Short mmCIF file of C-alpha atoms and ligand atoms in Angstrom, two decimals:
data_model
loop_
_atom_site.label_atom_id
_atom_site.label_comp_id
_atom_site.label_asym_id
_atom_site.label_seq_id
_atom_site.Cartn_x
_atom_site.Cartn_y
_atom_site.Cartn_z
CA MET P 1175 0.00 0.00 0.00
CA GLN P 1176 2.86 2.41 0.82
CA GLN P 1177 4.39 1.72 -2.58
CA PHE P 1178 1.04 2.16 -4.33
CA ALA P 1179 0.57 5.56 -2.70
CA HIS P 1180 4.16 6.59 -3.33
CA GLU P 1181 4.03 5.72 -7.03
CA LYS P 1182 0.80 7.61 -7.52
CA LEU P 1183 2.24 10.67 -5.81
CA VAL P 1184 5.42 10.57 -7.89
CA ARG P 1185 3.30 10.59 -11.03
CA LEU P 1186 1.27 13.57 -9.80
CA GLU P 1187 4.41 15.44 -8.89
CA ALA P 1188 5.93 14.85 -12.33
CA GLN P 1189 2.82 16.40 -13.91
CA LEU P 1190 2.88 19.35 -11.48
CA LEU P 1191 -0.48 18.16 -10.21
CA GLN P 1192 0.41 17.32 -6.65
CA ARG P 1193 -1.49 19.37 -4.12
CA GLU P 1194 -0.63 20.19 -0.57
CA LEU P 1195 -2.47 21.68 2.35
CA VAL P 1196 -0.90 25.01 3.26
CA ILE P 1197 -1.57 26.53 6.68
CA THR P 1198 -3.50 29.69 5.95
CA ASP P 1199 -4.99 31.93 8.63
CA ARG P 1200 -7.54 34.49 7.52
CA ILE P 1201 -6.59 37.10 10.09
CA ALA P 1202 -8.75 40.05 8.99
CA PRO P 1203 -11.27 40.75 6.18
CA GLY P 1204 -9.33 40.17 2.94
CA ILE P 1205 -6.04 39.54 4.78
CA THR P 1206 -4.39 36.16 5.06
CA ARG P 1207 -1.27 34.87 6.76
CA ARG P 1208 0.82 32.02 5.35
CA GLY P 1209 3.86 31.31 7.48
CA ALA P 1210 5.52 34.63 8.22
CA THR P 1211 3.95 36.42 5.25
CA GLN P 1212 0.84 38.51 5.31
CA LEU P 1213 -1.00 38.64 1.98
CA ILE P 1214 -4.00 40.44 0.54
CA SER P 1215 -6.22 37.57 -0.46
CA PHE P 1216 -7.98 37.36 -3.80
CA ALA P 1217 -8.60 33.67 -3.23
CA CYS P 1218 -11.46 33.39 -0.79
CA ASN P 1219 -15.20 32.80 -1.19
CA ASP P 1220 -16.22 34.84 1.86
CA TYR P 1221 -17.39 37.48 -0.64
CA LEU P 1222 -19.05 39.76 1.90
CA SER P 1223 -16.69 39.06 4.83
CA LEU P 1224 -19.74 37.95 6.77
CA SER P 1225 -17.69 35.24 8.48
CA ARG P 1226 -16.18 38.09 10.53
CA HIS P 1227 -19.22 40.36 10.86
CA PRO P 1228 -19.69 41.26 14.56
CA ASP P 1229 -23.46 40.56 14.52
CA VAL P 1230 -22.92 37.19 12.84
CA ILE P 1231 -20.26 36.22 15.37
CA GLN P 1232 -22.48 37.33 18.23
CA ALA P 1233 -25.43 35.28 16.97
CA SER P 1234 -23.17 32.26 16.69
CA VAL P 1235 -21.71 32.67 20.19
CA GLU P 1236 -25.14 33.17 21.76
CA ALA P 1237 -26.55 30.05 20.10
CA THR P 1238 -23.49 28.03 21.13
CA ARG P 1239 -23.85 29.15 24.75
CA ARG P 1240 -27.57 28.34 24.76
CA LEU P 1241 -27.64 25.07 22.79
CA GLY P 1242 -24.07 23.70 22.86
CA VAL P 1243 -21.29 23.24 20.35
CA GLY P 1244 -22.66 20.18 18.56
CA ALA P 1245 -26.18 19.19 17.49
CA GLY P 1246 -25.94 15.74 19.08
CA ALA P 1247 -27.70 13.73 16.38
CA SER P 1248 -29.13 13.74 12.87
CA ARG P 1249 -31.97 16.15 12.17
CA LEU P 1250 -34.37 13.24 11.98
CA VAL P 1251 -33.45 12.09 15.49
CA THR P 1252 -32.85 14.92 17.98
CA GLY P 1253 -30.58 17.33 16.07
CA ASN P 1254 -33.35 19.46 14.58
CA HIS P 1255 -32.88 22.46 16.89
CA SER P 1256 -35.21 25.44 16.66
CA LEU P 1257 -32.76 27.61 14.69
CA TYR P 1258 -33.25 25.46 11.58
CA GLN P 1259 -36.86 26.52 11.23
CA ARG P 1260 -35.99 30.20 11.02
CA LEU P 1261 -33.13 29.64 8.58
CA GLU P 1262 -35.25 27.52 6.24
CA ALA P 1263 -38.06 30.08 6.28
CA GLN P 1264 -35.54 32.84 5.41
CA LEU P 1265 -34.14 30.82 2.50
CA ALA P 1266 -37.56 30.00 1.07
CA LYS P 1267 -38.57 33.66 1.32
CA LEU P 1268 -35.38 34.91 -0.34
CA LYS P 1269 -35.77 32.41 -3.18
CA GLY P 1270 -39.54 32.65 -3.50
CA THR P 1271 -40.08 28.90 -3.05
CA GLU P 1272 -42.60 27.07 -0.88
CA ASP P 1273 -39.96 25.34 1.18
CA ALA P 1274 -36.24 24.96 1.86
CA ILE P 1275 -34.13 22.22 3.43
CA VAL P 1276 -30.76 22.79 5.04
CA PHE P 1277 -28.10 20.07 4.75
CA GLY P 1278 -24.68 19.71 6.37
CA SER P 1279 -22.87 21.26 3.40
CA GLY P 1280 -23.31 22.09 -0.27
CA TYR P 1281 -21.55 18.87 -1.17
CA LEU P 1282 -23.90 16.86 1.04
CA THR P 1283 -26.88 18.64 -0.52
CA ASN P 1284 -25.98 17.56 -4.04
CA ILE P 1285 -25.02 13.99 -3.19
CA GLY P 1286 -28.22 13.64 -1.15
CA ALA P 1287 -30.86 15.46 -3.16
CA ILE P 1288 -29.98 14.21 -6.65
CA PRO P 1289 -30.19 10.46 -5.85
CA ALA P 1290 -33.35 11.10 -3.79
CA LEU P 1291 -35.06 12.31 -6.97
CA MET P 1292 -33.42 10.31 -9.76
CA GLY P 1293 -32.89 6.58 -10.34
CA ARG P 1294 -31.77 3.96 -12.81
CA SER P 1295 -34.41 4.57 -15.48
CA ASP P 1296 -33.81 8.29 -15.54
CA LEU P 1297 -31.66 10.74 -17.48
CA ILE P 1298 -29.38 13.44 -16.08
CA LEU P 1299 -28.05 16.17 -18.38
CA MET P 1300 -25.26 18.29 -16.98
CA ASP P 1301 -23.21 21.25 -18.11
CA GLU P 1302 -19.69 19.88 -18.62
CA ALA P 1303 -18.25 22.55 -16.29
CA CYS P 1304 -20.39 21.42 -13.33
CA HIS P 1305 -18.75 21.11 -9.91
CA SER P 1306 -17.43 17.77 -8.71
CA CYS P 1307 -20.28 17.24 -6.24
CA LEU P 1308 -22.92 17.51 -8.97
CA TYR P 1309 -21.09 14.72 -10.81
CA SER P 1310 -20.91 12.71 -7.59
CA GLY P 1311 -24.64 13.19 -6.97
CA ALA P 1312 -25.47 12.16 -10.53
CA ARG P 1313 -23.32 9.03 -10.25
CA LEU P 1314 -24.93 8.03 -6.95
CA ALA P 1315 -28.32 8.27 -8.65
CA ARG P 1316 -27.18 5.58 -11.13
CA SER P 1317 -29.02 7.42 -13.90
CA ARG P 1318 -27.79 7.72 -17.48
CA ILE P 1319 -25.59 10.84 -17.59
CA PHE P 1320 -24.87 13.06 -20.58
CA THR P 1321 -22.86 16.28 -20.45
CA PHE P 1322 -23.55 19.21 -22.75
CA LYS P 1323 -21.07 21.85 -23.87
CA HIS P 1324 -20.56 24.61 -21.37
CA ASN P 1325 -23.54 27.02 -21.41
CA ASP P 1326 -24.61 25.67 -24.82
CA VAL P 1327 -28.42 25.49 -24.78
CA GLY P 1328 -28.43 24.21 -28.39
CA ASP P 1329 -26.24 21.25 -27.45
CA ALA P 1330 -28.50 20.43 -24.49
CA ALA P 1331 -31.55 20.64 -26.79
CA GLU P 1332 -29.91 18.27 -29.26
CA LEU P 1333 -29.23 15.70 -26.53
CA LEU P 1334 -32.84 15.96 -25.37
CA ARG P 1335 -34.16 15.47 -28.91
CA LEU P 1336 -32.00 12.36 -29.24
CA HIS P 1337 -32.52 10.77 -25.83
CA ARG P 1338 -35.38 12.25 -23.79
CA THR P 1339 -38.02 9.72 -24.77
CA GLU P 1340 -35.88 6.72 -23.75
CA TYR P 1341 -36.05 7.70 -20.09
CA ARG P 1342 -38.73 8.22 -17.48
CA TYR P 1343 -37.69 11.39 -15.67
CA CYS P 1344 -34.98 13.86 -16.66
CA LEU P 1345 -32.97 16.32 -14.57
CA LEU P 1346 -30.87 19.14 -16.01
CA LEU P 1347 -28.00 20.32 -13.80
CA THR P 1348 -26.14 23.58 -14.10
CA GLU P 1349 -24.43 26.15 -11.93
CA GLY P 1350 -25.93 29.61 -11.62
CA VAL P 1351 -22.45 31.16 -11.46
CA PHE P 1352 -19.68 28.79 -12.56
CA SER P 1353 -17.15 28.37 -9.79
CA MET P 1354 -14.01 28.26 -11.94
CA ASP P 1355 -15.09 30.53 -14.82
CA GLY P 1356 -17.20 33.14 -13.07
CA ASP P 1357 -19.72 33.25 -15.92
CA ARG P 1358 -23.47 32.81 -15.48
CA ALA P 1359 -25.73 30.11 -16.91
CA PRO P 1360 -28.48 31.14 -19.36
CA ILE P 1361 -31.13 30.18 -16.83
CA ALA P 1362 -34.15 31.67 -18.63
CA ALA P 1363 -33.28 29.72 -21.81
CA LEU P 1364 -32.61 26.51 -19.87
CA LEU P 1365 -35.91 26.86 -18.04
CA LYS P 1366 -37.71 27.22 -21.36
CA LEU P 1367 -35.94 24.12 -22.69
CA ALA P 1368 -36.78 22.21 -19.52
CA ASN P 1369 -40.46 23.04 -19.88
CA GLU P 1370 -40.46 22.04 -23.55
CA PHE P 1371 -38.96 18.59 -22.87
CA ASP P 1372 -40.55 17.85 -19.49
CA VAL P 1373 -37.25 18.18 -17.65
CA TRP P 1374 -36.59 19.26 -14.06
CA LEU P 1375 -34.06 22.10 -13.82
CA MET P 1376 -31.68 22.23 -10.86
CA THR P 1377 -29.23 25.09 -10.34
CA ASP P 1378 -26.24 25.10 -8.03
CA ASP P 1379 -25.93 28.68 -6.84
CA ALA P 1380 -22.93 28.31 -4.55
CA HIS P 1381 -21.35 31.47 -5.97
CA GLY P 1382 -24.52 33.38 -6.82
CA LEU P 1383 -26.23 33.83 -3.46
CA GLY P 1384 -25.20 37.11 -1.83
CA VAL P 1385 -23.50 38.36 -4.99
CA VAL P 1386 -25.70 38.37 -8.11
CA GLY P 1387 -29.38 39.22 -8.60
CA ASP P 1388 -29.40 41.79 -5.79
CA GLY P 1389 -27.95 39.16 -3.48
CA ARG P 1390 -30.90 36.83 -4.10
CA GLY P 1391 -28.85 34.72 -6.48
CA SER P 1392 -28.63 33.67 -10.09
CA ASN P 1393 -32.32 32.85 -10.49
CA VAL P 1394 -32.95 36.59 -10.38
CA ASP P 1395 -32.68 38.03 -13.86
CA ALA P 1396 -33.08 41.80 -14.29
CA GLY P 1397 -35.09 42.01 -11.06
CA THR P 1398 -37.41 39.08 -11.84
CA ALA P 1399 -37.13 35.78 -9.97
CA LEU P 1400 -37.26 32.87 -12.43
CA PRO P 1401 -39.26 29.87 -11.16
CA VAL P 1402 -36.39 27.35 -11.09
CA PRO P 1403 -37.94 24.31 -9.36
CA LEU P 1404 -34.75 23.07 -7.64
CA GLN P 1405 -32.34 25.70 -6.38
CA MET P 1406 -29.44 24.53 -4.29
CA GLY P 1407 -26.62 26.49 -2.80
CA THR P 1408 -24.24 26.75 0.07
CA LEU P 1409 -24.08 28.70 3.31
CA SER P 1410 -20.28 28.54 3.27
CA LYS P 1411 -19.42 31.15 0.65
CA ALA P 1412 -21.01 34.63 0.63
CA VAL P 1413 -23.07 33.62 3.68
CA GLY P 1414 -19.77 33.11 5.50
CA ALA P 1415 -20.86 30.16 7.67
CA TYR P 1416 -21.30 26.50 6.73
CA GLY P 1417 -24.04 24.24 5.39
CA GLY P 1418 -25.98 23.70 2.18
CA TYR P 1419 -29.59 24.19 1.13
CA LEU P 1420 -32.17 23.22 -1.42
CA CYS P 1421 -35.11 25.54 -2.11
CA THR P 1422 -38.05 23.83 -3.76
CA SER P 1423 -41.74 22.96 -3.48
CA ARG P 1424 -43.21 21.55 -0.27
CA ALA P 1425 -43.86 18.09 -1.74
CA VAL P 1426 -40.31 17.74 -3.10
CA ALA P 1427 -38.84 19.02 0.16
CA ASP P 1428 -40.88 16.49 2.14
CA LEU P 1429 -39.77 13.69 -0.17
CA ILE P 1430 -36.15 14.70 0.27
CA ARG P 1431 -36.52 14.80 4.06
CA ASN P 1432 -37.62 11.20 3.78
CA ARG P 1433 -35.11 10.01 1.22
CA ALA P 1434 -31.85 11.98 1.15
CA ARG P 1435 -29.27 9.77 2.82
CA SER P 1436 -26.81 12.61 3.48
CA LEU P 1437 -29.53 14.40 5.45
CA ILE P 1438 -30.89 11.40 7.30
CA TYR P 1439 -27.63 9.69 8.24
CA SER P 1440 -25.41 12.65 9.04
CA THR P 1441 -25.37 14.78 12.18
CA ALA P 1442 -27.18 18.11 12.07
CA LEU P 1443 -25.20 21.35 11.84
CA PRO P 1444 -23.97 22.94 15.08
CA PRO P 1445 -26.48 25.49 16.46
CA GLY P 1446 -23.85 28.26 16.30
CA THR P 1447 -23.38 27.65 12.58
CA VAL P 1448 -27.09 27.75 11.82
CA ALA P 1449 -27.51 30.94 13.88
CA ALA P 1450 -24.59 32.54 12.02
CA ALA P 1451 -26.05 31.64 8.63
CA SER P 1452 -29.40 33.01 9.67
CA LYS P 1453 -27.96 36.37 10.77
CA ALA P 1454 -25.83 36.57 7.61
CA LEU P 1455 -28.85 35.94 5.38
CA GLU P 1456 -30.68 38.72 7.18
CA ILE P 1457 -27.83 41.05 6.24
CA ILE P 1458 -27.81 39.82 2.62
CA ALA P 1459 -31.56 40.40 2.34
CA THR P 1460 -31.36 43.95 3.65
CA ASP P 1461 -27.94 45.48 2.89
CA LYS P 1462 -28.08 46.08 -0.85
CA ASP P 1463 -24.99 48.32 -0.83
CA LEU P 1464 -22.93 45.50 0.63
CA VAL P 1465 -24.04 42.86 -1.88
CA ARG P 1466 -23.22 45.11 -4.83
CA LYS P 1467 -19.57 45.45 -3.81
CA PRO P 1468 -17.95 42.14 -4.88
CA ILE P 1469 -19.16 42.52 -8.47
CA GLU P 1470 -18.15 46.18 -8.57
CA ARG P 1471 -14.64 45.19 -7.48
CA ALA P 1472 -14.47 42.37 -10.03
CA ARG P 1473 -15.60 44.75 -12.79
CA LEU P 1474 -12.99 47.31 -11.86
CA PHE P 1475 -10.40 44.53 -12.24
CA THR P 1476 -11.66 43.31 -15.63
CA ASP P 1477 -11.82 46.94 -16.86
CA LYS P 1478 -8.22 47.57 -15.79
CA LEU P 1479 -7.00 44.42 -17.53
CA GLY P 1480 -9.15 44.81 -20.64
CA LEU P 1481 -10.95 41.51 -19.98
CA PRO P 1482 -14.63 40.80 -20.69
CA THR P 1483 -16.75 42.48 -17.97
CA ALA P 1484 -17.03 40.29 -14.87
CA GLN P 1485 -20.44 38.64 -14.42
CA SER P 1486 -19.80 37.64 -10.82
CA SER P 1487 -17.18 37.98 -8.10
CA ILE P 1488 -14.97 35.39 -9.84
CA VAL P 1489 -12.50 36.27 -12.60
CA PRO P 1490 -10.26 33.56 -14.10
CA LEU P 1491 -6.90 34.45 -15.60
CA LEU P 1492 -6.22 31.62 -18.03
CA LEU P 1493 -2.61 30.44 -18.27
CA GLY P 1494 -2.88 27.07 -19.97
CA SER P 1495 -0.20 24.92 -18.40
CA SER P 1496 -0.02 24.09 -14.72
CA GLU P 1497 3.56 25.34 -14.75
CA ARG P 1498 2.60 28.83 -15.90
CA ALA P 1499 -0.29 29.00 -13.46
CA LEU P 1500 1.93 28.00 -10.53
CA LYS P 1501 4.61 30.50 -11.57
CA ALA P 1502 2.12 33.33 -11.91
CA SER P 1503 0.71 32.50 -8.48
CA GLU P 1504 4.22 32.58 -6.99
CA HIS P 1505 4.93 35.87 -8.71
CA LEU P 1506 1.83 37.41 -7.17
CA GLN P 1507 2.69 35.99 -3.78
CA GLN P 1508 6.06 37.80 -3.99
CA ALA P 1509 4.10 40.98 -4.67
CA GLY P 1510 1.97 40.44 -1.55
CA TYR P 1511 -1.15 38.81 -3.01
CA LEU P 1512 -2.69 35.42 -2.46
CA VAL P 1513 -4.22 33.94 -5.62
CA VAL P 1514 -4.36 30.21 -6.08
CA ALA P 1515 -3.41 28.31 -9.23
CA ILE P 1516 -6.25 26.01 -10.24
CA ARG P 1517 -5.10 22.96 -12.16
CA PRO P 1518 -6.63 19.82 -13.66
CA PRO P 1519 -8.69 17.85 -12.76
CA THR P 1520 -10.52 20.79 -11.15
CA VAL P 1521 -10.45 22.45 -14.60
CA PRO P 1522 -9.98 20.85 -18.05
CA VAL P 1523 -6.45 19.98 -19.22
CA ASP P 1524 -4.54 22.97 -20.66
CA THR P 1525 -6.82 25.49 -18.95
CA ALA P 1526 -4.92 25.93 -15.70
CA ARG P 1527 -5.66 29.36 -14.33
CA LEU P 1528 -5.47 31.83 -11.53
CA ARG P 1529 -8.89 32.07 -9.98
CA CYS P 1530 -9.27 35.60 -8.64
CA THR P 1531 -12.17 36.34 -6.33
CA PHE P 1532 -13.26 39.78 -5.23
CA SER P 1533 -14.95 40.72 -2.02
CA ALA P 1534 -16.55 43.63 -0.25
CA ALA P 1535 -13.42 43.79 1.91
CA HIS P 1536 -11.24 44.96 -0.99
CA GLU P 1537 -10.80 48.71 -1.33
CA THR P 1538 -10.78 50.25 -4.79
CA ALA P 1539 -7.06 51.04 -4.43
CA ASP P 1540 -6.32 47.38 -3.48
CA VAL P 1541 -8.01 46.21 -6.67
CA GLU P 1542 -6.16 48.71 -8.83
CA ALA P 1543 -2.79 47.73 -7.36
CA PHE P 1544 -3.68 44.06 -7.70
CA ALA P 1545 -4.60 44.56 -11.38
CA ARG P 1546 -1.15 46.06 -12.02
CA ALA P 1547 0.55 43.18 -10.21
CA ALA P 1548 -1.55 40.63 -12.11
CA ALA P 1549 -0.61 42.18 -15.46
CA GLU P 1550 3.06 41.97 -14.49
CA ALA P 1551 2.71 38.36 -13.37
CA LEU P 1552 1.02 37.40 -16.64
CA ALA P 1553 3.77 39.06 -18.64
CA ALA P 1554 6.50 37.41 -16.57
CA VAL P 1555 5.54 33.75 -16.99
C1 PLP X 3064 -18.25 25.08 -3.05
C2 PLP X 3064 -19.21 24.47 -3.97
C3 PLP X 3064 -20.04 23.43 -3.56
C4 PLP X 3064 -19.89 22.76 -2.22
O1 PLP X 3064 -20.38 23.54 -1.18
P1 PLP X 3064 -19.81 23.30 0.29
O2 PLP X 3064 -20.81 23.94 1.16
O3 PLP X 3064 -18.48 23.95 0.33
O4 PLP X 3064 -19.73 21.82 0.48
C5 PLP X 3064 -21.00 22.98 -4.43
N1 PLP X 3064 -21.11 23.49 -5.66
C6 PLP X 3064 -20.31 24.47 -6.11
C7 PLP X 3064 -20.51 25.01 -7.48
C8 PLP X 3064 -19.33 24.98 -5.28
O5 PLP X 3064 -18.52 25.94 -5.73
#
């Protein structure tokens, strides 16, 4: 076994694909410490710095004092503390759905909800750029899986014309804001396609909530909330806490409470975490100036670099090879910035990149200086 592991690692290292866990302390909004160096971070998903908001921290501490550090059991046993009810009502209201269910994480939401709805005689269509946990959920469902070209509604339509009638139910999976590309899915067009072919549309809005659509997420298009029937997301990015959710109809939510293994057989979230998420959502729903900031910062950056206008808080700088991406990341680290090189298999081969994320914590001057440093790094590698 040691030899097996060693050989695999040697191969990864040779391809510059070995990863390591680096100790990283987020010591202040937008500021990170690695070893002795303090860096301005453009590599974090805490887009609104709510993980450090005094009211959010206070809510979490109060709930921990009152109800304890851990939930003690699965939600279906005795872990369903009273804070869940408030959080789920807030999510349903924000998304305009009948109901919402909170899971242990975004990952657990996808690997629980998808197999609870889909089975062997069903079809799952997914955007090829979907996150790993959507693929995992689809595989656990044991359905037939097809991927369509990234954001290509025509390709998805073609697959449906060819295959829809061979299967009982069909689910179409996409991300509202793509985690590694920062672009948005054409949700209105996908919803139309879904209705035409009797398909259920599910969006993963991990990077949309709190950032796009006035903070309400990627289902909101020019002020109008599109009726996406299955909207999942996470409480661990802009919300700043931890956990995942699915907003949907009451009947589907009740089915999932009965059938999603990752909900039923995993311990409920700590009360402090649920209280923090609840307070953070309250801020997202009311502080419209705050939720506008990450995108404004990202747009300032794309303007400065002459890139297509940012559609979210995520801007990729494509470098191609892993080597170039790693070098550019090192170059920026020397200049005082933390930006992580994203390599295959997280992204397709030859599309290694720097994934830059912008947050409300960044000042305009920080972004401008970072844009200059990024241009230099790109030119240097
Ligand atoms: C981060 C992420 C998840 C997983 O959410 P966690 O709460 O971190 O488990 C799911 N989907 C996408 C697109 C993500 O970026």
